[in-house]
mmCIF file of C-alpha atoms in Angstrom:
data_model
loop_
_atom_site.group_PDB
_atom_site.id
_atom_site.type_symbol
_atom_site.label_atom_id
_atom_site.label_comp_id
_atom_site.label_asym_id
_atom_site.label_seq_id
_atom_site.Cartn_x
_atom_site.Cartn_y
_atom_site.Cartn_z
ATOM 1 C CA MET A 1 15.589 13.868 12.061
ATOM 2 C CA GLY A 2 12.130 12.835 13.170
ATOM 3 C CA GLU A 3 11.708 11.941 16.804
ATOM 4 C CA GLU A 4 9.761 8.841 17.825
ATOM 5 C CA LEU A 5 7.603 10.259 20.591
ATOM 6 C CA GLY A 6 6.691 6.954 22.161
ATOM 7 C CA SER A 7 4.329 4.042 21.761
ATOM 8 C CA SER A 8 1.255 2.600 23.374
ATOM 9 C CA ALA A 9 1.046 -0.321 25.765
ATOM 10 C CA SER A 10 -0.181 -2.511 22.940
ATOM 11 C CA ALA A 11 2.959 -1.661 21.010
ATOM 12 C CA SER A 12 5.304 -2.825 23.738
ATOM 13 C CA THR A 13 3.328 -6.010 24.291
ATOM 14 C CA ALA A 14 3.300 -6.821 20.599
ATOM 15 C CA THR A 15 6.955 -6.042 20.173
ATOM 16 C CA SER A 16 8.062 -8.261 23.051
ATOM 17 C CA SER A 17 5.883 -11.075 21.711
ATOM 18 C CA SER A 18 7.324 -10.589 18.239
ATOM 19 C CA GLN A 19 10.875 -10.583 19.538
ATOM 20 C CA ALA A 20 10.290 -13.801 21.430
ATOM 21 C CA LYS A 21 9.155 -15.492 18.238
ATOM 22 C CA THR A 22 11.717 -14.147 15.836
ATOM 23 C CA ARG A 23 14.875 -14.502 17.892
ATOM 24 C CA SER A 24 17.176 -17.247 16.730
ATOM 25 C CA ILE A 25 20.272 -18.865 18.141
ATOM 26 C CA TRP A 26 21.886 -17.907 14.841
ATOM 27 C CA PRO A 27 22.956 -14.304 14.212
ATOM 28 C CA SER A 28 21.209 -12.856 11.169
ATOM 29 C CA THR A 29 24.442 -12.847 9.156
ATOM 30 C CA LEU A 30 24.529 -16.661 9.342
ATOM 31 C CA ARG A 31 20.891 -17.240 8.334
ATOM 32 C CA TRP A 32 19.956 -18.145 4.754
ATOM 33 C CA ILE A 33 17.348 -15.365 4.813
ATOM 34 C CA PRO A 34 18.909 -12.668 7.028
ATOM 35 C CA THR A 35 15.712 -10.996 8.226
ATOM 36 C CA SER A 36 12.848 -11.123 10.740
ATOM 37 C CA THR A 37 9.966 -8.934 11.891
ATOM 38 C CA ASP A 38 12.393 -7.246 14.263
ATOM 39 C CA HIS A 39 14.588 -6.380 11.278
ATOM 40 C CA VAL A 40 11.584 -4.825 9.500
ATOM 41 C CA ILE A 41 10.822 -2.564 12.475
ATOM 42 C CA ALA A 42 14.486 -1.608 12.874
ATOM 43 C CA ALA A 43 14.806 -0.816 9.143
ATOM 44 C CA GLU A 44 11.652 1.299 9.344
ATOM 45 C CA LYS A 45 13.120 3.305 12.209
ATOM 46 C CA ARG A 46 16.327 3.898 10.252
ATOM 47 C CA LEU A 47 14.356 5.042 7.199
ATOM 48 C CA PHE A 48 12.284 7.385 9.366
ATOM 49 C CA SER A 49 15.469 9.106 10.535
ATOM 50 C CA LEU A 50 15.026 11.073 7.281
ATOM 51 C CA VAL A 51 11.646 12.417 8.476
ATOM 52 C CA LYS A 52 11.671 15.598 10.560
ATOM 53 C CA THR A 53 8.112 15.452 11.932
ATOM 54 C CA PRO A 54 7.765 13.750 15.355
ATOM 55 C CA TYR A 55 5.750 10.536 15.254
ATOM 56 C CA VAL A 56 4.353 7.715 17.366
ATOM 57 C CA VAL A 57 4.546 4.023 16.449
ATOM 58 C CA GLU A 58 1.857 1.608 17.641
ATOM 59 C CA GLN A 59 1.078 -2.054 17.161
ATOM 60 C CA VAL A 60 -2.729 -1.805 17.128
ATOM 61 C CA ASN A 61 -4.480 -4.965 18.344
ATOM 62 C CA ILE A 62 -7.215 -6.096 15.922
ATOM 63 C CA GLY A 63 -7.982 -9.392 17.649
ATOM 64 C CA SER A 64 -7.827 -12.800 16.005
ATOM 65 C CA GLY A 65 -10.698 -12.448 13.544
ATOM 66 C CA PRO A 66 -13.848 -10.517 12.630
ATOM 67 C CA PRO A 67 -16.360 -10.328 15.529
ATOM 68 C CA GLY A 68 -19.125 -12.907 15.256
ATOM 69 C CA SER A 69 -17.232 -14.889 12.645
ATOM 70 C CA LYS A 70 -15.791 -18.369 12.983
ATOM 71 C CA THR A 71 -13.087 -17.235 10.600
ATOM 72 C CA ARG A 72 -9.758 -16.201 12.071
ATOM 73 C CA TRP A 73 -7.157 -14.082 10.282
ATOM 74 C CA PHE A 74 -7.698 -16.266 8.257
ATOM 75 C CA ARG A 75 -8.172 -19.951 9.093
ATOM 76 C CA SER A 76 -4.791 -19.553 10.753
ATOM 77 C CA LYS A 77 -3.590 -22.347 13.016
ATOM 78 C CA SER A 78 -3.368 -19.849 15.835
ATOM 79 C CA ASP A 79 -6.019 -17.807 17.664
ATOM 80 C CA GLU A 80 -3.507 -15.263 18.921
ATOM 81 C CA PRO A 81 -4.309 -11.556 18.446
ATOM 82 C CA ARG A 82 -3.075 -9.796 15.323
ATOM 83 C CA PHE A 83 -1.547 -6.329 15.141
ATOM 84 C CA ILE A 84 -1.407 -3.529 12.573
ATOM 85 C CA ASN A 85 1.824 -1.521 12.514
ATOM 86 C CA THR A 86 0.699 2.112 12.687
ATOM 87 C CA VAL A 87 2.592 5.400 12.541
ATOM 88 C CA THR A 88 0.902 8.675 13.520
ATOM 89 C CA PHE A 89 2.619 12.000 12.857
ATOM 90 C CA GLN A 90 2.361 15.101 14.991
ATOM 91 C CA SER A 91 0.012 17.691 13.507
ATOM 92 C CA LYS A 92 -1.838 20.900 14.233
ATOM 93 C CA GLU A 93 -5.062 20.677 16.186
ATOM 94 C CA ASP A 94 -8.215 20.247 14.102
ATOM 95 C CA SER A 95 -6.240 19.080 11.061
ATOM 96 C CA PRO A 96 -8.223 16.669 8.864
ATOM 97 C CA THR A 97 -7.135 13.037 9.233
ATOM 98 C CA LEU A 98 -5.459 11.390 6.251
ATOM 99 C CA VAL A 99 -4.988 7.607 6.441
ATOM 100 C CA MET A 100 -2.386 6.257 3.991
ATOM 101 C CA VAL A 101 -2.430 2.670 2.688
ATOM 102 C CA HIS A 102 0.512 1.217 0.740
ATOM 103 C CA GLY A 103 0.448 -0.986 -2.343
ATOM 104 C CA TYR A 104 1.502 -4.545 -3.183
ATOM 105 C CA GLY A 105 5.090 -5.431 -2.326
ATOM 106 C CA ALA A 106 5.408 -2.219 -0.318
ATOM 107 C CA SER A 107 4.814 -0.916 3.212
ATOM 108 C CA GLN A 108 3.961 2.446 4.747
ATOM 109 C CA GLY A 109 7.623 3.494 4.794
ATOM 110 C CA PHE A 110 7.444 3.993 1.016
ATOM 111 C CA PHE A 111 5.749 7.329 1.827
ATOM 112 C CA PHE A 112 8.854 8.572 3.685
ATOM 113 C CA ARG A 113 9.312 11.462 1.234
ATOM 114 C CA ASN A 114 5.775 12.706 1.869
ATOM 115 C CA PHE A 115 5.204 12.650 5.613
ATOM 116 C CA ASP A 116 6.756 16.036 6.450
ATOM 117 C CA ALA A 117 4.919 17.989 3.751
ATOM 118 C CA LEU A 118 1.559 16.286 4.293
ATOM 119 C CA ALA A 119 1.792 16.565 8.089
ATOM 120 C CA SER A 120 1.799 20.362 7.666
ATOM 121 C CA ARG A 121 -1.872 20.161 6.607
ATOM 122 C CA PHE A 122 -3.150 16.800 7.875
ATOM 123 C CA LYS A 123 -3.057 14.449 10.805
ATOM 124 C CA ILE A 124 -1.193 11.657 8.995
ATOM 125 C CA ILE A 125 -1.717 8.019 9.963
ATOM 126 C CA ALA A 126 0.103 5.409 7.874
ATOM 127 C CA ILE A 127 -0.358 1.669 8.268
ATOM 128 C CA ASP A 128 1.126 -1.606 7.148
ATOM 129 C CA GLN A 129 -1.733 -3.762 5.924
ATOM 130 C CA LEU A 130 -2.235 -7.115 7.635
ATOM 131 C CA GLY A 131 0.427 -9.506 6.376
ATOM 132 C CA TRP A 132 2.826 -6.761 5.262
ATOM 133 C CA GLY A 133 5.688 -4.713 6.688
ATOM 134 C CA GLY A 134 5.838 -4.648 10.477
ATOM 135 C CA SER A 135 2.248 -5.857 10.960
ATOM 136 C CA SER A 136 1.368 -9.412 11.975
ATOM 137 C CA ARG A 137 1.954 -11.977 9.243
ATOM 138 C CA PRO A 138 -0.556 -14.773 9.870
ATOM 139 C CA ASP A 139 -0.725 -17.874 7.693
ATOM 140 C CA PHE A 140 -2.542 -16.925 4.494
ATOM 141 C CA THR A 141 -5.004 -19.646 3.573
ATOM 142 C CA CYS A 142 -7.696 -17.726 1.695
ATOM 143 C CA LYS A 143 -9.162 -19.758 -1.151
ATOM 144 C CA SER A 144 -11.214 -17.214 -3.091
ATOM 145 C CA THR A 145 -11.381 -13.588 -4.191
ATOM 146 C CA GLU A 146 -14.152 -12.932 -1.663
ATOM 147 C CA GLU A 147 -12.149 -14.316 1.264
ATOM 148 C CA THR A 148 -9.042 -12.433 0.170
ATOM 149 C CA GLU A 149 -10.872 -9.106 -0.070
ATOM 150 C CA ALA A 150 -12.361 -9.754 3.387
ATOM 151 C CA TRP A 151 -8.864 -10.378 4.774
ATOM 152 C CA PHE A 152 -7.877 -6.778 3.994
ATOM 153 C CA ILE A 153 -11.223 -4.975 4.328
ATOM 154 C CA ASP A 154 -12.237 -6.550 7.640
ATOM 155 C CA SER A 155 -8.793 -6.205 9.211
ATOM 156 C CA PHE A 156 -8.750 -2.520 8.230
ATOM 157 C CA GLU A 157 -12.220 -2.065 9.762
ATOM 158 C CA GLU A 158 -11.105 -3.678 13.031
ATOM 159 C CA TRP A 159 -8.095 -1.353 13.008
ATOM 160 C CA ARG A 160 -10.406 1.637 12.454
ATOM 161 C CA LYS A 161 -12.554 0.578 15.411
ATOM 162 C CA ALA A 162 -9.504 0.147 17.630
ATOM 163 C CA LYS A 163 -8.326 3.645 16.688
ATOM 164 C CA ASN A 164 -11.864 5.068 17.055
ATOM 165 C CA LEU A 165 -11.637 6.852 13.712
ATOM 166 C CA SER A 166 -14.377 8.209 11.505
ATOM 167 C CA ASN A 167 -14.830 10.921 8.920
ATOM 168 C CA PHE A 168 -11.295 10.557 7.574
ATOM 169 C CA ILE A 169 -9.692 10.953 4.156
ATOM 170 C CA LEU A 170 -8.484 7.589 2.857
ATOM 171 C CA LEU A 171 -5.544 7.404 0.442
ATOM 172 C CA GLY A 172 -4.480 4.150 -1.171
ATOM 173 C CA HIS A 173 -1.693 3.446 -3.655
ATOM 174 C CA SER A 174 -1.909 0.759 -6.357
ATOM 175 C CA PHE A 175 -3.222 -2.427 -4.672
ATOM 176 C CA GLY A 176 -3.795 -0.253 -1.588
ATOM 177 C CA GLY A 177 -6.088 1.847 -3.797
ATOM 178 C CA TYR A 178 -8.060 -1.282 -4.653
ATOM 179 C CA VAL A 179 -8.406 -2.113 -0.939
ATOM 180 C CA ALA A 180 -9.309 1.491 -0.052
ATOM 181 C CA ALA A 181 -11.993 1.597 -2.751
ATOM 182 C CA LYS A 182 -13.462 -1.757 -1.694
ATOM 183 C CA TYR A 183 -13.456 -0.571 1.927
ATOM 184 C CA ALA A 184 -15.223 2.680 1.003
ATOM 185 C CA LEU A 185 -17.857 0.713 -0.910
ATOM 186 C CA LYS A 186 -18.559 -1.398 2.180
ATOM 187 C CA HIS A 187 -18.152 1.322 4.843
ATOM 188 C CA PRO A 188 -18.811 4.683 3.129
ATOM 189 C CA GLU A 189 -20.064 6.242 6.364
ATOM 190 C CA HIS A 190 -16.506 6.475 7.711
ATOM 191 C CA VAL A 191 -14.740 7.892 4.657
ATOM 192 C CA GLN A 192 -14.920 11.618 3.965
ATOM 193 C CA HIS A 193 -12.947 11.545 0.720
ATOM 194 C CA LEU A 194 -11.146 8.853 -1.262
ATOM 195 C CA ILE A 195 -7.771 9.430 -2.960
ATOM 196 C CA LEU A 196 -6.659 6.631 -5.275
ATOM 197 C CA VAL A 197 -3.029 6.921 -6.405
ATOM 198 C CA GLY A 198 -2.148 4.831 -9.459
ATOM 199 C CA SER A 199 -4.936 2.530 -8.355
ATOM 200 C CA ALA A 200 -5.082 -1.064 -9.515
ATOM 201 C CA GLY A 201 -8.314 -2.925 -10.162
ATOM 202 C CA PHE A 202 -10.162 -0.909 -12.797
ATOM 203 C CA SER A 203 -9.444 -3.194 -15.744
ATOM 204 C CA SER A 204 -10.368 -6.812 -16.485
ATOM 205 C CA GLU A 205 -9.374 -9.454 -19.003
ATOM 206 C CA SER A 206 -12.455 -8.597 -21.049
ATOM 207 C CA ASP A 207 -10.898 -5.209 -21.894
ATOM 208 C CA SER A 208 -9.803 -4.804 -25.484
ATOM 209 C CA LYS A 209 -6.238 -4.052 -24.360
ATOM 210 C CA SER A 210 -5.898 -7.589 -22.989
ATOM 211 C CA GLU A 211 -5.800 -9.060 -26.509
ATOM 212 C CA ARG A 212 -2.009 -8.811 -26.699
ATOM 213 C CA LEU A 213 -1.728 -10.517 -23.316
ATOM 214 C CA THR A 214 -3.952 -13.354 -24.560
ATOM 215 C CA GLN A 215 -1.685 -13.783 -27.563
ATOM 216 C CA PHE A 216 1.416 -13.749 -25.344
ATOM 217 C CA ARG A 217 -0.126 -16.306 -22.994
ATOM 218 C CA ALA A 218 -0.465 -18.662 -25.965
ATOM 219 C CA THR A 219 3.327 -18.714 -26.378
ATOM 220 C CA TRP A 220 5.498 -21.080 -24.346
ATOM 221 C CA LYS A 221 6.978 -18.185 -22.372
ATOM 222 C CA GLY A 222 3.540 -16.813 -21.625
ATOM 223 C CA ALA A 223 2.281 -20.246 -20.591
ATOM 224 C CA ILE A 224 5.145 -20.638 -18.109
ATOM 225 C CA LEU A 225 4.628 -17.183 -16.615
ATOM 226 C CA ASN A 226 0.871 -17.715 -16.379
ATOM 227 C CA HIS A 227 1.458 -21.056 -14.623
ATOM 228 C CA LEU A 228 3.806 -19.401 -12.127
ATOM 229 C CA TRP A 229 1.194 -16.693 -11.480
ATOM 230 C CA GLU A 230 -1.599 -19.206 -10.894
ATOM 231 C CA SER A 231 0.765 -21.169 -8.641
ATOM 232 C CA ASN A 232 1.136 -18.006 -6.517
ATOM 233 C CA PHE A 233 4.838 -17.673 -7.264
ATOM 234 C CA THR A 234 5.475 -14.142 -6.012
ATOM 235 C CA PRO A 235 8.478 -11.832 -6.561
ATOM 236 C CA GLN A 236 9.150 -12.083 -2.828
ATOM 237 C CA LYS A 237 9.841 -15.811 -3.214
ATOM 238 C CA VAL A 238 12.697 -14.954 -5.566
ATOM 239 C CA VAL A 239 14.197 -12.605 -2.967
ATOM 240 C CA ARG A 240 13.916 -15.277 -0.258
ATOM 241 C CA GLY A 241 15.243 -17.999 -2.539
ATOM 242 C CA LEU A 242 18.418 -16.028 -3.155
ATOM 243 C CA GLY A 243 19.130 -16.055 0.576
ATOM 244 C CA PRO A 244 22.165 -13.883 1.402
ATOM 245 C CA TRP A 245 22.230 -12.648 -2.217
ATOM 246 C CA GLY A 246 18.681 -11.244 -1.878
ATOM 247 C CA PRO A 247 19.788 -7.823 -0.574
ATOM 248 C CA GLY A 248 21.981 -7.385 -3.659
ATOM 249 C CA LEU A 249 19.043 -8.029 -5.986
ATOM 250 C CA VAL A 250 16.882 -5.511 -4.111
ATOM 251 C CA ARG A 251 19.731 -2.971 -4.198
ATOM 252 C CA ARG A 252 19.975 -3.271 -7.973
ATOM 253 C CA TYR A 253 16.217 -2.795 -8.296
ATOM 254 C CA THR A 254 15.938 0.301 -6.097
ATOM 255 C CA THR A 255 19.065 1.852 -7.629
ATOM 256 C CA ALA A 256 17.624 1.395 -11.124
ATOM 257 C CA ARG A 257 13.964 2.218 -10.429
ATOM 258 C CA PHE A 258 14.590 5.292 -8.287
ATOM 259 C CA GLY A 259 17.906 6.257 -9.845
ATOM 260 C CA ALA A 260 19.007 5.553 -13.416
ATOM 261 C CA TYR A 261 15.483 4.899 -14.697
ATOM 262 C CA SER A 262 13.611 7.345 -12.494
ATOM 263 C CA THR A 263 11.146 9.595 -14.289
ATOM 264 C CA GLY A 264 11.527 12.337 -11.698
ATOM 265 C CA GLU A 265 13.627 13.307 -8.692
ATOM 266 C CA VAL A 266 16.251 10.611 -8.055
ATOM 267 C CA LEU A 267 16.955 9.428 -4.525
ATOM 268 C CA ALA A 268 19.904 10.863 -2.630
ATOM 269 C CA GLU A 269 22.569 8.327 -1.656
ATOM 270 C CA GLU A 270 21.372 8.060 1.951
ATOM 271 C CA GLU A 271 17.729 7.787 0.875
ATOM 272 C CA SER A 272 18.597 4.990 -1.543
ATOM 273 C CA LYS A 273 20.623 3.106 1.054
ATOM 274 C CA LEU A 274 17.946 3.260 3.761
ATOM 275 C CA LEU A 275 15.055 2.521 1.384
ATOM 276 C CA THR A 276 16.903 -0.491 -0.056
ATOM 277 C CA ASP A 277 17.505 -1.881 3.421
ATOM 278 C CA TYR A 278 13.836 -1.366 4.326
ATOM 279 C CA VAL A 279 12.504 -2.870 1.081
ATOM 280 C CA TYR A 280 14.645 -5.985 1.470
ATOM 281 C CA HIS A 281 13.412 -6.769 4.972
ATOM 282 C CA THR A 282 9.742 -6.141 4.105
ATOM 283 C CA LEU A 283 9.998 -8.418 1.055
ATOM 284 C CA ALA A 284 12.032 -11.214 2.632
ATOM 285 C CA ALA A 285 10.057 -11.602 5.870
ATOM 286 C CA LYS A 286 7.460 -14.379 6.229
ATOM 287 C CA ALA A 287 5.062 -14.754 3.301
ATOM 288 C CA SER A 288 1.557 -13.655 4.251
ATOM 289 C CA GLY A 289 -0.375 -10.799 2.604
ATOM 290 C CA GLU A 290 1.646 -11.148 -0.612
ATOM 291 C CA LEU A 291 -0.181 -14.438 -1.351
ATOM 292 C CA CYS A 292 -3.311 -12.439 -2.184
ATOM 293 C CA LEU A 293 -1.997 -11.812 -5.685
ATOM 294 C CA LYS A 294 -3.569 -14.597 -7.745
ATOM 295 C CA PHE A 295 -6.936 -14.251 -6.000
ATOM 296 C CA ILE A 296 -7.295 -10.513 -6.664
ATOM 297 C CA PHE A 297 -5.672 -10.310 -10.116
ATOM 298 C CA SER A 298 -5.258 -12.614 -13.072
ATOM 299 C CA PHE A 299 -1.975 -12.710 -14.988
ATOM 300 C CA GLY A 300 -1.248 -9.223 -16.304
ATOM 301 C CA ALA A 301 -2.692 -7.489 -13.197
ATOM 302 C CA TYR A 302 -6.289 -7.645 -14.476
ATOM 303 C CA ALA A 303 -8.772 -7.542 -11.593
ATOM 304 C CA ARG A 304 -10.937 -10.597 -11.099
ATOM 305 C CA LYS A 305 -13.648 -8.338 -9.639
ATOM 306 C CA PRO A 306 -12.987 -4.981 -11.360
ATOM 307 C CA LEU A 307 -13.861 -1.788 -9.520
ATOM 308 C CA LEU A 308 -15.373 -0.491 -12.750
ATOM 309 C CA GLN A 309 -18.303 -2.836 -12.176
ATOM 310 C CA SER A 310 -19.060 -1.070 -8.866
ATOM 311 C CA ALA A 311 -18.620 2.519 -10.047
ATOM 312 C CA SER A 312 -22.361 3.222 -10.030
ATOM 313 C CA GLU A 313 -22.475 2.218 -6.330
ATOM 314 C CA TRP A 314 -19.792 4.743 -5.294
ATOM 315 C CA LYS A 315 -20.903 6.899 -2.360
ATOM 316 C CA VAL A 316 -17.677 8.754 -1.490
ATOM 317 C CA PRO A 317 -16.218 11.755 -3.402
ATOM 318 C CA THR A 318 -13.074 10.547 -5.129
ATOM 319 C CA THR A 319 -9.838 11.915 -6.550
ATOM 320 C CA PHE A 320 -7.597 9.805 -8.763
ATOM 321 C CA ILE A 321 -3.903 10.729 -8.983
ATOM 322 C CA TYR A 322 -1.631 9.296 -11.687
ATOM 323 C CA GLY A 323 1.933 10.020 -12.711
ATOM 324 C CA PHE A 324 2.294 10.920 -16.391
ATOM 325 C CA ASP A 325 4.399 7.768 -16.852
ATOM 326 C CA ASP A 326 2.370 5.432 -14.642
ATOM 327 C CA TRP A 327 2.001 1.990 -16.230
ATOM 328 C CA MET A 328 -1.439 1.875 -14.602
ATOM 329 C CA SER A 329 -3.633 3.666 -17.121
ATOM 330 C CA TYR A 330 -5.861 6.512 -15.992
ATOM 331 C CA GLU A 331 -8.367 5.544 -18.689
ATOM 332 C CA GLY A 332 -9.991 3.038 -16.327
ATOM 333 C CA ALA A 333 -10.671 5.900 -13.917
ATOM 334 C CA GLN A 334 -12.200 7.906 -16.761
ATOM 335 C CA GLN A 335 -14.544 5.045 -17.568
ATOM 336 C CA ALA A 336 -15.486 4.654 -13.910
ATOM 337 C CA ARG A 337 -16.237 8.384 -13.586
ATOM 338 C CA GLN A 338 -18.891 8.096 -16.283
ATOM 339 C CA HIS A 339 -20.872 5.805 -13.983
ATOM 340 C CA MET A 340 -20.236 7.570 -10.661
ATOM 341 C CA LYS A 341 -22.915 9.647 -8.987
ATOM 342 C CA VAL A 342 -20.428 11.455 -6.695
ATOM 343 C CA PRO A 343 -17.848 14.192 -7.402
ATOM 344 C CA CYS A 344 -14.771 12.755 -9.103
ATOM 345 C CA GLU A 345 -11.514 14.312 -10.350
ATOM 346 C CA ILE A 346 -8.561 12.759 -12.149
ATOM 347 C CA ILE A 347 -5.232 14.548 -11.643
ATOM 348 C CA ARG A 348 -2.069 13.742 -13.582
ATOM 349 C CA VAL A 349 1.352 14.620 -12.156
ATOM 350 C CA PRO A 350 4.384 15.234 -14.404
ATOM 351 C CA GLN A 351 7.751 13.538 -13.925
ATOM 352 C CA GLY A 352 6.173 10.656 -12.104
ATOM 353 C CA GLY A 353 5.618 6.970 -12.705
ATOM 354 C CA HIS A 354 3.747 4.400 -10.650
ATOM 355 C CA PHE A 355 5.528 5.603 -7.494
ATOM 356 C CA VAL A 356 4.665 9.220 -8.232
ATOM 357 C CA PHE A 357 4.974 10.151 -4.546
ATOM 358 C CA ILE A 358 8.657 9.147 -4.648
ATOM 359 C CA ASP A 359 9.402 10.300 -8.213
ATOM 360 C CA ASN A 360 7.914 13.784 -7.858
ATOM 361 C CA PRO A 361 6.991 14.402 -4.217
ATOM 362 C CA THR A 362 6.375 18.135 -4.702
ATOM 363 C CA GLY A 363 3.922 17.534 -7.540
ATOM 364 C CA PHE A 364 2.247 14.745 -5.583
ATOM 365 C CA HIS A 365 1.802 16.963 -2.511
ATOM 366 C CA SER A 366 0.274 19.684 -4.676
ATOM 367 C CA ALA A 367 -2.179 17.141 -6.096
ATOM 368 C CA VAL A 368 -3.197 15.912 -2.628
ATOM 369 C CA PHE A 369 -3.626 19.459 -1.300
ATOM 370 C CA TYR A 370 -5.723 20.363 -4.330
ATOM 371 C CA ALA A 371 -7.856 17.225 -3.950
ATOM 372 C CA CYS A 372 -8.514 18.095 -0.293
ATOM 373 C CA ARG A 373 -8.829 21.875 -0.688
ATOM 374 C CA MET A 374 -12.353 22.010 0.750
ATOM 375 C CA TYR A 375 -11.211 20.209 3.927
ATOM 376 C CA ILE A 376 -7.988 22.166 4.384
ATOM 377 C CA SER A 377 -9.310 25.637 3.514
ATOM 378 C CA PRO A 378 -13.084 25.652 2.904
ATOM 379 C CA ASN A 379 -12.914 29.259 1.688
ATOM 380 C CA LEU A 380 -10.540 28.218 -1.114
ATOM 381 C CA GLU A 381 -12.779 25.597 -2.658
ATOM 382 C CA THR A 382 -12.397 27.290 -6.053
ATOM 383 C CA GLU A 383 -8.587 27.278 -5.870
ATOM 384 C CA HIS A 384 -6.910 26.935 -9.268
ATOM 385 C CA LEU A 385 -5.138 23.724 -10.254
ATOM 386 C CA PRO A 386 -1.441 24.043 -9.309
ATOM 387 C CA GLU A 387 0.983 24.680 -12.147
ATOM 388 C CA GLY A 388 2.237 21.537 -13.871
ATOM 389 C CA LEU A 389 -0.707 19.346 -12.896
ATOM 390 C CA THR A 390 -3.388 18.475 -15.442
ATOM 391 C CA LEU A 391 -6.961 17.248 -15.154
ATOM 392 C CA ALA A 392 -7.970 14.263 -17.274
#
């Protein structure tokens, strides 16, 4: 069981403030939506009981908005400081720093199967993006793709400044890969290497594969779903709308996705129970970062500002990692590589889907170690690709 070593002063301040706001005269069992930010943090701690590596939890203060900007996080009614929930794992001295960024509808606890193995080679820092997990959840009032990207990129940069980090390896999963790539395009001087896991954002509606989606959208079912998407009707709203029945829906999803329909290593009973509890509370808490969806992607998860268009501007060496059964196609990464002027590898991991780091953690760890071989062991830069992995 991992030991929580302690937390900073900012963590205690943020937690007490959070508790003051989320307490209710009603016990959680009597609320329509039985959750709060406190529940998210408590569920995270329970999930991390499965991790053996000691860690520190912080609520890192990023202020109320970008310096020099009249914009708060983000046109919120309040000027109060915002916080990024951050977990740092104990590591060996001089280990390279690996910052891990979760995807849409997730939080940093989704990497619970990876922390122990990765902490043997890296200084691991995992965050909840602004508006997700145990981080602050300010009112989300962005009105454009540009504002929405700034919400995530600028808040991450303020977090980086607060942590005084530079020259780190940045790993992002799915939507977190999109954010990590956009951040590296804007601030390449801080990123040593970029690892994009099942990254979203490399395809657009102009792609030939979107033809079937266009045809579906012309049907009455497609028209309804497209309208819901453009109305920013998120999956989290379904979970909240079900009230006390929401946990049951989440339980059925996690049991199916990481159990009966898993492409790799199924979750143990305790893992499934704790992950389900954690996922419910992160999804059902106040809507904030989730409302980015329609501004970043059009219906069908096609990027409104595809990363492929910026591939020629890439300045950071990059490794793409995809599960063999990932619904996010690696072909977009192949197209991007043709335009990149920096080293780029695409690694495919067997027995893994979109959550390859949960489906096949051993294969995923091997892929990350291989991607970072020159930082972990400079003398082994020519190390052979681990068995089972393939290069695309």
